Short mmCIF file of C-alpha atoms and ligand atoms in Angstrom, two decimals:
data_model
loop_
_atom_site.label_atom_id
_atom_site.label_comp_id
_atom_site.label_asym_id
_atom_site.label_seq_id
_atom_site.Cartn_x
_atom_site.Cartn_y
_atom_site.Cartn_z
CA MET A 6 -54.43 -141.43 -77.14
CA ASN A 7 -55.03 -143.01 -80.58
CA ASN A 8 -57.32 -145.58 -81.17
CA GLN A 9 -57.01 -146.80 -84.48
CA GLN A 10 -56.96 -150.89 -85.58
CA VAL A 11 -54.50 -152.37 -87.05
CA GLU A 12 -55.04 -155.55 -88.71
CA CYS A 13 -51.98 -157.72 -89.23
CA GLY A 14 -54.04 -160.24 -91.28
CA CYS A 15 -52.61 -163.24 -89.40
CA ASP A 16 -54.50 -165.83 -89.86
CA GLU A 17 -54.44 -165.78 -93.70
CA ILE A 18 -50.48 -166.01 -93.26
CA PRO A 19 -49.17 -167.61 -90.73
CA GLN A 20 -45.16 -168.86 -90.91
CA SER A 21 -45.76 -167.56 -94.61
CA LEU A 22 -42.81 -168.04 -97.06
CA LEU A 23 -43.49 -164.20 -99.07
CA SER A 24 -42.08 -162.15 -101.58
CA THR A 25 -40.63 -158.92 -100.62
CA ASP A 26 -43.69 -157.61 -102.48
CA GLU A 27 -46.38 -159.76 -101.11
CA ALA A 28 -44.69 -158.73 -97.76
CA LEU A 29 -45.42 -155.32 -98.03
CA ASP A 30 -48.54 -155.27 -99.97
CA ILE A 31 -49.63 -156.58 -96.70
CA LEU A 32 -48.33 -154.18 -94.47
CA LEU A 33 -49.27 -151.26 -96.12
CA ASP A 34 -52.92 -152.89 -96.85
CA SER A 35 -53.38 -153.24 -92.93
CA VAL A 36 -52.38 -149.44 -92.00
CA LYS A 37 -54.49 -146.82 -91.61
CA VAL A 38 -53.88 -143.26 -91.39
CA THR A 39 -53.48 -141.69 -87.67
CA SER A 40 -56.16 -139.40 -86.46
CA LYS A 41 -54.18 -137.86 -84.73
CA THR A 42 -53.83 -133.87 -86.13
CA SER A 43 -53.19 -130.38 -84.33
CA TYR A 44 -52.88 -126.96 -85.30
CA LEU A 45 -49.59 -125.38 -85.77
CA GLU A 46 -47.55 -121.90 -86.23
CA LEU A 47 -45.74 -121.87 -89.15
CA ASP A 48 -42.95 -121.58 -87.35
CA ASP A 49 -43.54 -124.99 -85.34
CA ALA A 50 -44.79 -126.57 -88.77
CA LEU A 51 -41.63 -127.65 -90.87
CA ASN A 52 -41.44 -131.66 -91.86
CA GLY A 53 -45.10 -131.77 -90.14
CA ILE A 54 -47.27 -133.51 -92.68
CA LEU A 55 -50.17 -131.61 -93.90
CA ALA A 56 -53.41 -133.28 -93.03
CA ILE A 57 -55.93 -131.11 -95.49
CA ASP A 58 -55.76 -130.16 -98.52
CA LEU A 59 -55.22 -125.90 -98.92
CA CYS A 60 -56.96 -123.80 -100.81
CA SER A 61 -56.68 -119.91 -100.84
CA SER A 62 -59.45 -117.45 -99.89
CA ILE A 63 -57.80 -114.94 -101.78
CA ASN A 64 -55.92 -113.43 -104.64
CA VAL A 65 -51.75 -113.17 -104.33
CA PRO A 66 -51.21 -110.79 -105.68
CA ASP A 67 -54.62 -108.66 -104.37
CA PHE A 68 -53.90 -105.98 -106.92
CA ASP A 69 -52.31 -104.82 -110.19
CA ASN A 70 -48.91 -103.78 -108.71
CA SER A 71 -45.39 -102.58 -110.39
CA ALA A 72 -42.86 -105.44 -110.98
CA MET A 73 -39.86 -102.58 -111.07
CA ASP A 74 -38.76 -99.17 -109.41
CA GLY A 75 -40.00 -96.88 -112.25
CA TYR A 76 -42.67 -94.67 -113.27
CA ALA A 77 -46.11 -95.54 -113.72
CA ILE A 78 -47.68 -94.54 -116.95
CA ASN A 79 -51.07 -93.05 -118.45
CA LEU A 80 -49.93 -93.94 -121.84
CA GLU A 81 -53.25 -92.47 -123.98
CA THR A 82 -53.78 -95.89 -126.26
CA ASP A 83 -53.65 -93.66 -129.55
CA LYS A 84 -49.95 -93.80 -128.90
CA VAL A 85 -49.12 -97.04 -128.00
CA ASN A 86 -46.24 -98.88 -129.99
CA ILE A 87 -45.25 -95.66 -130.72
CA PRO A 88 -41.38 -95.07 -131.47
CA GLY A 89 -40.21 -93.38 -128.06
CA GLY A 90 -39.32 -89.78 -127.60
CA LEU A 91 -42.40 -88.94 -125.39
CA THR A 92 -42.31 -86.83 -122.08
CA PHE A 93 -44.73 -87.06 -119.39
CA ASP A 94 -45.38 -84.51 -116.19
CA ILE A 95 -44.26 -86.14 -112.77
CA THR A 96 -47.40 -85.90 -110.58
CA ASP A 97 -47.47 -88.44 -107.76
CA ARG A 98 -45.27 -91.11 -106.06
CA ILE A 99 -46.35 -94.42 -104.47
CA ALA A 100 -44.09 -96.50 -102.04
CA ALA A 101 -45.26 -100.13 -101.50
CA GLY A 102 -48.05 -100.06 -98.77
CA SER A 103 -49.48 -96.83 -100.34
CA ILE A 104 -52.25 -96.05 -102.84
CA GLY A 105 -51.80 -93.35 -105.60
CA ASN A 106 -54.17 -91.07 -106.99
CA ASN A 107 -55.63 -91.22 -110.31
CA LEU A 108 -53.14 -90.55 -113.08
CA SER A 109 -54.31 -88.54 -115.53
CA PRO A 110 -53.54 -88.91 -119.16
CA GLY A 111 -49.79 -87.59 -120.28
CA CYS A 112 -48.50 -88.02 -116.76
CA ALA A 113 -46.60 -90.28 -114.98
CA ALA A 114 -46.00 -91.52 -110.79
CA ARG A 115 -42.91 -91.93 -109.52
CA ILE A 116 -43.85 -95.70 -108.32
CA PHE A 117 -41.43 -98.57 -106.57
CA THR A 118 -41.76 -102.29 -106.94
CA GLY A 119 -44.80 -103.91 -105.17
CA ALA A 120 -47.09 -100.54 -104.99
CA PRO A 121 -50.01 -100.80 -106.79
CA ILE A 122 -50.57 -99.34 -109.87
CA PRO A 123 -52.83 -96.31 -109.55
CA LYS A 124 -56.19 -95.55 -111.77
CA GLY A 125 -55.24 -94.44 -115.04
CA ALA A 126 -51.72 -96.09 -115.39
CA ASN A 127 -51.47 -98.98 -117.79
CA THR A 128 -47.17 -99.32 -118.00
CA VAL A 129 -44.41 -99.10 -115.94
CA ILE A 130 -41.49 -97.94 -117.85
CA MET A 131 -38.33 -99.07 -115.46
CA GLN A 132 -36.16 -96.04 -113.95
CA GLU A 133 -33.31 -97.13 -115.81
CA GLU A 134 -34.97 -96.37 -119.26
CA CYS A 135 -35.99 -93.00 -118.27
CA SER A 136 -33.97 -89.53 -118.36
CA LEU A 137 -35.81 -86.77 -115.60
CA THR A 138 -35.54 -82.89 -117.42
CA ASP A 139 -37.01 -79.75 -116.28
CA ASN A 140 -36.10 -79.73 -112.60
CA ASP A 141 -37.35 -83.46 -112.17
CA SER A 142 -40.72 -82.84 -112.83
CA LYS A 143 -41.13 -84.71 -116.58
CA ILE A 144 -39.51 -87.78 -117.64
CA GLU A 145 -38.77 -88.80 -121.42
CA ILE A 146 -38.55 -91.81 -122.60
CA TYR A 147 -36.57 -92.71 -125.74
CA ARG A 148 -37.65 -96.33 -126.18
CA PRO A 149 -40.68 -97.33 -127.89
CA ILE A 150 -43.54 -98.22 -125.43
CA SER A 151 -46.27 -100.97 -125.00
CA LEU A 152 -48.88 -101.04 -122.93
CA LYS A 153 -49.00 -103.39 -119.58
CA GLU A 154 -45.28 -103.46 -119.37
CA ASN A 155 -43.76 -104.51 -115.63
CA ILE A 156 -47.36 -104.75 -114.10
CA ARG A 157 -47.61 -107.88 -111.97
CA PRO A 158 -51.44 -108.78 -112.19
CA LYS A 159 -53.95 -109.36 -109.60
CA GLY A 160 -54.01 -113.17 -109.35
CA ASN A 161 -50.49 -113.40 -110.52
CA ASP A 162 -48.86 -116.20 -108.40
CA ILE A 163 -52.14 -117.70 -106.91
CA GLU A 164 -56.42 -117.10 -107.19
CA ILE A 165 -58.93 -117.52 -105.02
CA GLY A 166 -59.91 -120.78 -104.65
CA ASP A 167 -56.59 -122.28 -105.97
CA LEU A 168 -55.35 -125.60 -104.08
CA ILE A 169 -51.79 -124.18 -102.92
CA LEU A 170 -50.65 -127.60 -100.70
CA ARG A 171 -51.89 -131.14 -101.02
CA SER A 172 -52.53 -133.05 -97.88
CA GLY A 173 -50.14 -135.90 -97.08
CA ILE A 174 -46.70 -133.85 -97.84
CA LYS A 175 -43.91 -133.08 -95.64
CA LEU A 176 -44.07 -129.78 -94.90
CA MET A 177 -40.98 -127.79 -96.00
CA PRO A 178 -39.55 -124.10 -96.01
CA GLN A 179 -41.31 -123.08 -99.30
CA ASP A 180 -44.59 -124.80 -98.20
CA ILE A 181 -44.83 -122.71 -95.27
CA ALA A 182 -44.02 -119.61 -96.92
CA LEU A 183 -47.08 -120.60 -99.76
CA ALA A 184 -49.32 -120.66 -96.80
CA ALA A 185 -48.57 -117.54 -95.23
CA SER A 186 -48.60 -115.75 -98.78
CA VAL A 187 -52.35 -116.38 -98.62
CA GLY A 188 -52.73 -115.48 -94.90
CA ILE A 189 -53.17 -118.54 -92.89
CA ASN A 190 -51.11 -118.59 -89.91
CA LYS A 191 -51.90 -121.73 -88.47
CA LEU A 192 -51.66 -125.54 -90.34
CA GLU A 193 -53.21 -128.86 -89.47
CA VAL A 194 -50.58 -131.64 -89.56
CA ARG A 195 -51.10 -135.18 -88.14
CA GLY A 196 -50.01 -135.62 -84.66
CA ARG A 197 -46.69 -137.25 -84.30
CA LEU A 198 -46.64 -141.65 -84.07
CA LYS A 199 -45.70 -142.86 -80.49
CA VAL A 200 -43.00 -145.86 -81.42
CA GLY A 201 -42.20 -148.43 -78.22
CA VAL A 202 -38.72 -149.56 -78.92
CA PHE A 203 -37.27 -152.40 -76.99
CA PHE A 204 -34.61 -154.88 -77.55
CA THR A 205 -33.79 -158.77 -77.05
CA GLY A 206 -30.43 -160.02 -76.43
CA ASP A 207 -28.72 -161.45 -72.84
CA GLU A 208 -25.38 -160.43 -75.53
CA LEU A 209 -26.43 -157.25 -75.37
CA VAL A 210 -24.22 -154.48 -73.80
CA ASP A 211 -24.72 -150.50 -73.56
CA PRO A 212 -21.51 -148.93 -75.55
CA GLY A 213 -19.74 -146.94 -72.84
CA ILE A 214 -19.59 -150.39 -70.38
CA GLU A 215 -17.23 -152.87 -70.92
CA VAL A 216 -18.00 -155.56 -73.05
CA LYS A 217 -17.30 -159.13 -71.17
CA PRO A 218 -16.11 -162.51 -73.39
CA GLY A 219 -19.58 -163.77 -75.00
CA GLN A 220 -21.36 -159.80 -75.46
CA ILE A 221 -21.59 -157.34 -78.19
CA TYR A 222 -22.71 -153.73 -77.95
CA ASN A 223 -26.07 -153.12 -78.93
CA SER A 224 -25.88 -151.31 -82.22
CA ASN A 225 -29.71 -151.91 -83.30
CA ARG A 226 -31.24 -149.81 -80.56
CA TYR A 227 -29.34 -146.32 -81.95
CA ALA A 228 -29.93 -147.83 -85.56
CA LEU A 229 -34.11 -148.08 -84.88
CA VAL A 230 -33.64 -144.67 -82.37
CA ALA A 231 -31.98 -143.14 -85.14
CA LEU A 232 -34.57 -144.49 -87.81
CA LEU A 233 -37.62 -143.57 -86.24
CA ASN A 234 -36.33 -140.30 -85.04
CA ASN A 235 -35.18 -139.36 -88.68
CA LEU A 236 -39.30 -140.15 -89.58
CA GLY A 237 -40.41 -137.73 -86.96
CA CYS A 238 -41.84 -140.65 -84.30
CA GLU A 239 -41.89 -140.32 -80.79
CA ILE A 240 -39.99 -142.75 -78.74
CA ILE A 241 -40.64 -144.76 -76.08
CA ASN A 242 -37.38 -147.09 -75.72
CA LEU A 243 -37.56 -149.64 -72.75
CA GLY A 244 -33.52 -150.73 -74.05
CA ASN A 245 -32.43 -154.06 -73.54
CA ILE A 246 -34.98 -156.53 -72.17
CA GLU A 247 -33.67 -160.05 -70.57
CA ASP A 248 -34.19 -162.36 -72.96
CA SER A 249 -37.26 -164.39 -70.76
CA LEU A 250 -40.68 -164.77 -71.96
CA ASP A 251 -41.57 -162.87 -68.60
CA SER A 252 -39.72 -159.61 -68.96
CA THR A 253 -40.54 -159.65 -73.04
CA CYS A 254 -44.35 -159.86 -71.64
CA LYS A 255 -43.79 -157.14 -69.33
CA ALA A 256 -42.49 -154.82 -71.66
CA LEU A 257 -44.96 -155.24 -74.22
CA GLU A 258 -47.49 -154.60 -71.32
CA THR A 259 -45.73 -151.59 -70.88
CA LEU A 260 -45.98 -150.29 -74.53
CA MET A 261 -49.16 -151.65 -75.80
CA HIS A 262 -51.93 -148.80 -74.78
CA LYS A 263 -49.24 -146.40 -75.16
CA CYS A 264 -48.04 -146.67 -78.60
CA ASP A 265 -49.04 -147.07 -82.11
CA ILE A 266 -46.71 -149.16 -83.02
CA ILE A 267 -44.15 -151.51 -81.20
CA MET A 268 -41.02 -152.52 -82.61
CA THR A 269 -37.84 -154.93 -81.40
CA THR A 270 -35.16 -156.36 -82.86
CA GLY A 271 -34.14 -160.23 -82.92
CA GLY A 272 -35.69 -162.58 -80.73
CA VAL A 273 -38.02 -163.40 -83.74
CA SER A 274 -36.21 -166.20 -85.01
CA VAL A 275 -37.74 -169.65 -83.47
CA GLY A 276 -34.71 -170.60 -81.62
CA GLU A 277 -35.29 -171.35 -77.50
CA GLU A 278 -34.05 -167.92 -76.46
CA ASP A 279 -36.26 -166.32 -79.06
CA HIS A 280 -39.03 -165.39 -76.51
CA VAL A 281 -40.57 -161.90 -79.12
CA LYS A 282 -42.47 -164.01 -81.09
CA PRO A 283 -44.47 -166.64 -77.87
CA ALA A 284 -44.47 -163.32 -75.89
CA VAL A 285 -46.22 -161.07 -78.74
CA GLU A 286 -49.04 -164.11 -79.26
CA LEU A 287 -49.85 -164.64 -75.68
CA LEU A 288 -50.86 -160.71 -75.49
CA GLY A 289 -52.17 -160.39 -79.49
CA GLU A 290 -51.54 -161.52 -82.33
CA LEU A 291 -48.47 -162.77 -84.70
CA SER A 292 -47.45 -163.54 -88.02
CA LEU A 293 -43.87 -164.82 -88.19
CA TRP A 294 -42.71 -164.34 -91.84
CA ARG A 295 -39.95 -165.56 -93.75
CA ILE A 296 -39.21 -163.01 -96.55
CA LYS A 297 -37.93 -164.48 -99.45
CA MET A 298 -34.98 -161.60 -99.33
CA LYS A 299 -31.51 -161.47 -98.27
CA PRO A 300 -30.47 -159.95 -95.62
CA GLY A 301 -33.50 -159.88 -93.56
CA LYS A 302 -35.87 -163.20 -93.00
CA PRO A 303 -37.62 -163.03 -90.50
CA LEU A 304 -39.79 -160.69 -89.83
CA ALA A 305 -42.70 -160.45 -87.59
CA PHE A 306 -45.60 -158.53 -87.51
CA GLY A 307 -48.48 -158.39 -85.12
CA LYS A 308 -50.55 -156.37 -83.24
CA VAL A 309 -50.63 -156.20 -79.41
CA GLY A 310 -53.40 -154.07 -77.97
CA ASN A 311 -54.35 -150.92 -80.20
CA ALA A 312 -50.47 -151.24 -81.36
CA ALA A 313 -49.13 -152.64 -84.31
CA PHE A 314 -46.15 -154.83 -83.73
CA ILE A 315 -43.18 -155.04 -86.08
CA GLY A 316 -40.32 -157.60 -85.43
CA LEU A 317 -36.79 -157.00 -87.34
CA PRO A 318 -34.74 -159.50 -87.59
CA GLY A 319 -31.35 -159.08 -85.16
CA ASN A 320 -28.51 -158.97 -87.01
CA PRO A 321 -27.67 -155.38 -87.70
CA VAL A 322 -27.69 -155.21 -91.58
CA SER A 323 -30.91 -156.98 -91.91
CA ALA A 324 -32.40 -154.71 -89.23
CA ILE A 325 -31.60 -151.90 -90.76
CA VAL A 326 -32.48 -152.82 -94.39
CA THR A 327 -35.82 -154.32 -93.52
CA PHE A 328 -36.88 -151.10 -91.29
CA LEU A 329 -36.12 -149.07 -94.76
CA LEU A 330 -38.07 -151.60 -96.98
CA PHE A 331 -40.90 -152.07 -94.75
CA ALA A 332 -41.21 -150.60 -91.71
CA ARG A 333 -40.82 -147.01 -93.14
CA PRO A 334 -43.36 -147.13 -96.14
CA PHE A 335 -45.47 -148.73 -93.38
CA ILE A 336 -44.76 -145.68 -90.91
CA LYS A 337 -44.73 -142.99 -93.41
CA LYS A 338 -48.22 -144.65 -94.76
CA MET A 339 -49.76 -144.34 -91.05
CA GLN A 340 -48.26 -141.27 -90.72
CA GLY A 341 -50.57 -139.44 -93.72
CA TYR A 342 -47.95 -139.26 -96.10
CA SER A 343 -49.12 -139.79 -99.55
CA ASP A 344 -45.65 -140.63 -101.11
CA ILE A 345 -44.83 -143.53 -98.98
CA LEU A 346 -42.91 -145.50 -101.62
CA ASN A 347 -39.08 -146.04 -101.07
CA ASN A 348 -37.72 -144.25 -104.73
CA THR A 349 -35.33 -146.23 -106.76
CA ILE A 350 -33.14 -144.74 -109.63
CA LYS A 351 -32.03 -146.97 -112.16
CA VAL A 352 -28.49 -147.71 -111.93
CA GLU A 353 -25.65 -150.13 -113.46
CA SER A 354 -23.76 -153.06 -112.42
CA ASN A 355 -19.80 -153.07 -112.65
CA PHE A 356 -20.11 -156.86 -110.87
CA ASP A 357 -21.11 -160.17 -112.32
CA TRP A 358 -23.89 -162.27 -110.56
CA ASN A 359 -22.65 -165.76 -111.80
CA ILE A 360 -25.00 -167.75 -109.24
CA SER A 361 -28.85 -167.82 -109.62
CA LYS A 362 -30.57 -167.31 -105.74
CA SER A 363 -34.20 -167.91 -105.08
CA ARG A 364 -34.25 -165.01 -102.39
CA ARG A 365 -34.29 -161.48 -103.63
CA GLU A 366 -31.05 -159.73 -102.16
CA PHE A 367 -30.75 -156.12 -101.36
CA ILE A 368 -26.75 -155.71 -101.42
CA ARG A 369 -24.74 -152.94 -100.48
CA VAL A 370 -23.06 -150.94 -103.12
CA ARG A 371 -21.60 -147.80 -103.67
CA ILE A 372 -22.58 -145.14 -106.62
CA ASP A 373 -20.44 -143.78 -109.03
CA ASN A 374 -22.51 -140.56 -110.32
CA SER A 375 -19.90 -139.34 -113.19
CA THR A 376 -21.51 -142.09 -115.82
CA ILE A 377 -25.04 -142.47 -117.46
CA PRO A 378 -26.66 -144.30 -116.07
CA PRO A 379 -24.43 -144.38 -112.72
CA LYS A 380 -22.28 -147.44 -111.95
CA VAL A 381 -22.16 -149.57 -108.61
CA GLU A 382 -19.94 -151.47 -107.25
CA LYS A 383 -20.53 -154.09 -103.88
CA TYR A 384 -18.71 -154.28 -100.95
CA PRO A 385 -17.35 -157.56 -100.75
CA LYS A 386 -18.72 -158.41 -97.72
CA GLN A 387 -22.49 -159.05 -97.58
CA GLY A 388 -22.92 -160.81 -94.60
CA SER A 389 -26.06 -159.56 -92.36
CA ASP A 390 -23.60 -159.00 -89.35
CA VAL A 391 -20.91 -156.57 -91.51
CA LEU A 392 -23.04 -153.31 -90.31
CA SER A 393 -19.44 -151.37 -92.24
CA SER A 394 -20.93 -152.62 -95.47
CA ILE A 395 -23.88 -150.43 -95.03
CA VAL A 396 -21.62 -147.40 -93.60
CA TRP A 397 -19.37 -148.09 -96.66
CA ALA A 398 -22.19 -148.03 -98.87
CA ASP A 399 -24.47 -144.90 -100.59
CA GLY A 400 -27.39 -147.12 -101.11
CA LEU A 401 -28.78 -150.47 -101.58
CA ALA A 402 -28.91 -152.62 -105.08
CA GLU A 403 -31.74 -154.98 -105.95
CA ILE A 404 -30.78 -158.20 -107.06
CA PRO A 405 -33.78 -159.70 -108.64
CA GLU A 406 -34.32 -163.63 -107.92
CA ARG A 407 -33.69 -166.27 -110.26
CA SER A 408 -31.36 -163.75 -111.95
CA THR A 409 -27.52 -164.13 -113.23
CA PHE A 410 -25.85 -161.26 -114.99
CA SER A 411 -22.71 -159.82 -116.10
CA SER A 412 -21.57 -156.23 -115.09
CA GLY A 413 -23.45 -153.76 -117.36
CA GLU A 414 -27.11 -154.82 -116.12
CA ILE A 415 -29.76 -152.19 -114.96
CA LEU A 416 -30.80 -152.18 -111.29
CA ASP A 417 -32.85 -150.86 -109.31
CA PHE A 418 -31.09 -148.62 -106.72
CA TYR A 419 -32.43 -147.12 -102.93
CA PRO A 420 -30.07 -144.59 -101.97
CA PHE A 421 -29.26 -144.16 -98.27
CA ILE A 422 -29.69 -140.46 -98.63
CA GLU A 423 -32.99 -140.75 -99.57
CA MET A 424 -34.24 -143.06 -97.22
CA THR A 425 -31.73 -142.41 -93.37
CA SER A 426 -31.37 -138.75 -93.88
P1 LIG B 14 -31.44 -162.83 -83.10
O1 LIG B 14 -32.57 -162.65 -84.07
O2 LIG B 14 -31.91 -162.62 -81.90
O3 LIG B 14 -31.32 -164.60 -83.08
O4 LIG B 14 -30.14 -162.66 -83.32
C1 LIG B 14 -29.51 -162.58 -84.53
C2 LIG B 14 -28.03 -161.89 -84.43
O5 LIG B 14 -28.04 -160.61 -84.37
C3 LIG B 14 -27.09 -162.57 -83.39
O6 LIG B 14 -25.87 -162.67 -83.75
C4 LIG B 14 -27.26 -161.28 -82.32
O7 LIG B 14 -26.40 -161.61 -81.40
C5 LIG B 14 -27.66 -159.99 -83.25
N1 LIG B 14 -28.30 -158.92 -82.47
C6 LIG B 14 -29.01 -159.31 -81.84
N2 LIG B 14 -29.98 -158.21 -81.40
C7 LIG B 14 -28.94 -157.10 -81.61
C8 LIG B 14 -28.64 -155.76 -81.36
N3 LIG B 14 -29.56 -155.05 -80.74
N4 LIG B 14 -27.21 -154.89 -81.48
C9 LIG B 14 -26.43 -156.03 -82.23
N5 LIG B 14 -26.45 -157.28 -82.78
C10 LIG B 14 -28.30 -157.71 -82.38
MG1 LIG B 15 -31.39 -163.32 -79.99
#
């Protein structure tokens, strides 16, 4: 059980109207990295968040070795850079994994890629550049030869003490390979966060059931579970909860001692049917933020028991966008990622923005990568209920508050490929 404390900063900012940057700063300041870690076998460590810096205790390679199939030669140093035409007696054969004998001056050892360079040898010539003579007992080399050709020196890749992997990376196949190459067989990764979710709204019905008049399908439930799965969270899903204070309190009580985070969508406005806010206030503490952004406000943040609480808006586009902009960096910080902020790229609008607005907007846009910078076009319907806009789009373009511009404006673009896949 994780017992980290999350401070919601509730006292300082009740019912606040915040900019997106302020809201993100407060969220991120409040979060502590999970203290849960476990050691995983390399085959199980993919996508884990590395919990410590890893240094190598060996050199890789640990010995000088051949970069080619060819012949290791003891080239007498007074013959360096001679124009070629030398002959060497073949006195040894060294395969990868075996150690050769001392090589005398004027002698050659048949050698294979990765095999240790024998004592006495000071260069390796690839087999294609050697001709066998005298019943294959000698080689002749016609081109000029230099010292240290085709020799991979000890420590060429990694030296003892080198920092090979940094704490906070999400382990990719190549990272796991590098750990293996220095002899590490287990990796300490951060424990998976437990996230409890439930959904409020008596209008909600799960797909597969026929909707009656006035009902809608619960899409947020599936969006949230998929978004959390993408982040590697363990999910406790209580599904749809009746829109009453009692049911909402019961759901919170079920989750508050089991989870690192509790997340909900809907019910955080101040309408009579919005019971999430009073329930969280009853059992813990809560700030209801009206964030100066579109889509999005309101966002609720607090804590219940040991769990952080994040209440996303009910409208499907708002729920996904606020998850991506706020909950995702929050979760990544708690998971121990070193790189928690969403990446943006610069794009050029192919549309005008004629009306200055006090809220920052995150509009659904499609990107055309055939130009530099890439151009974006916006979906015609930008309502927070229009879920198809987010499927049509490749990402979000950020429209700064109080701005107007003509086509050609440079904007920040948040690619879905990074945030939702
Ligand atoms: P609320 O925040 O509860 O007032 O909900 C705002 C809007 O989002 C309403 O139109 C709800 O019907 C809709 N909504 C709330 N929860 C969901 C959900 N889980 N899936 C789809 N739409 C929802
Ligand atoms: Mg509702």
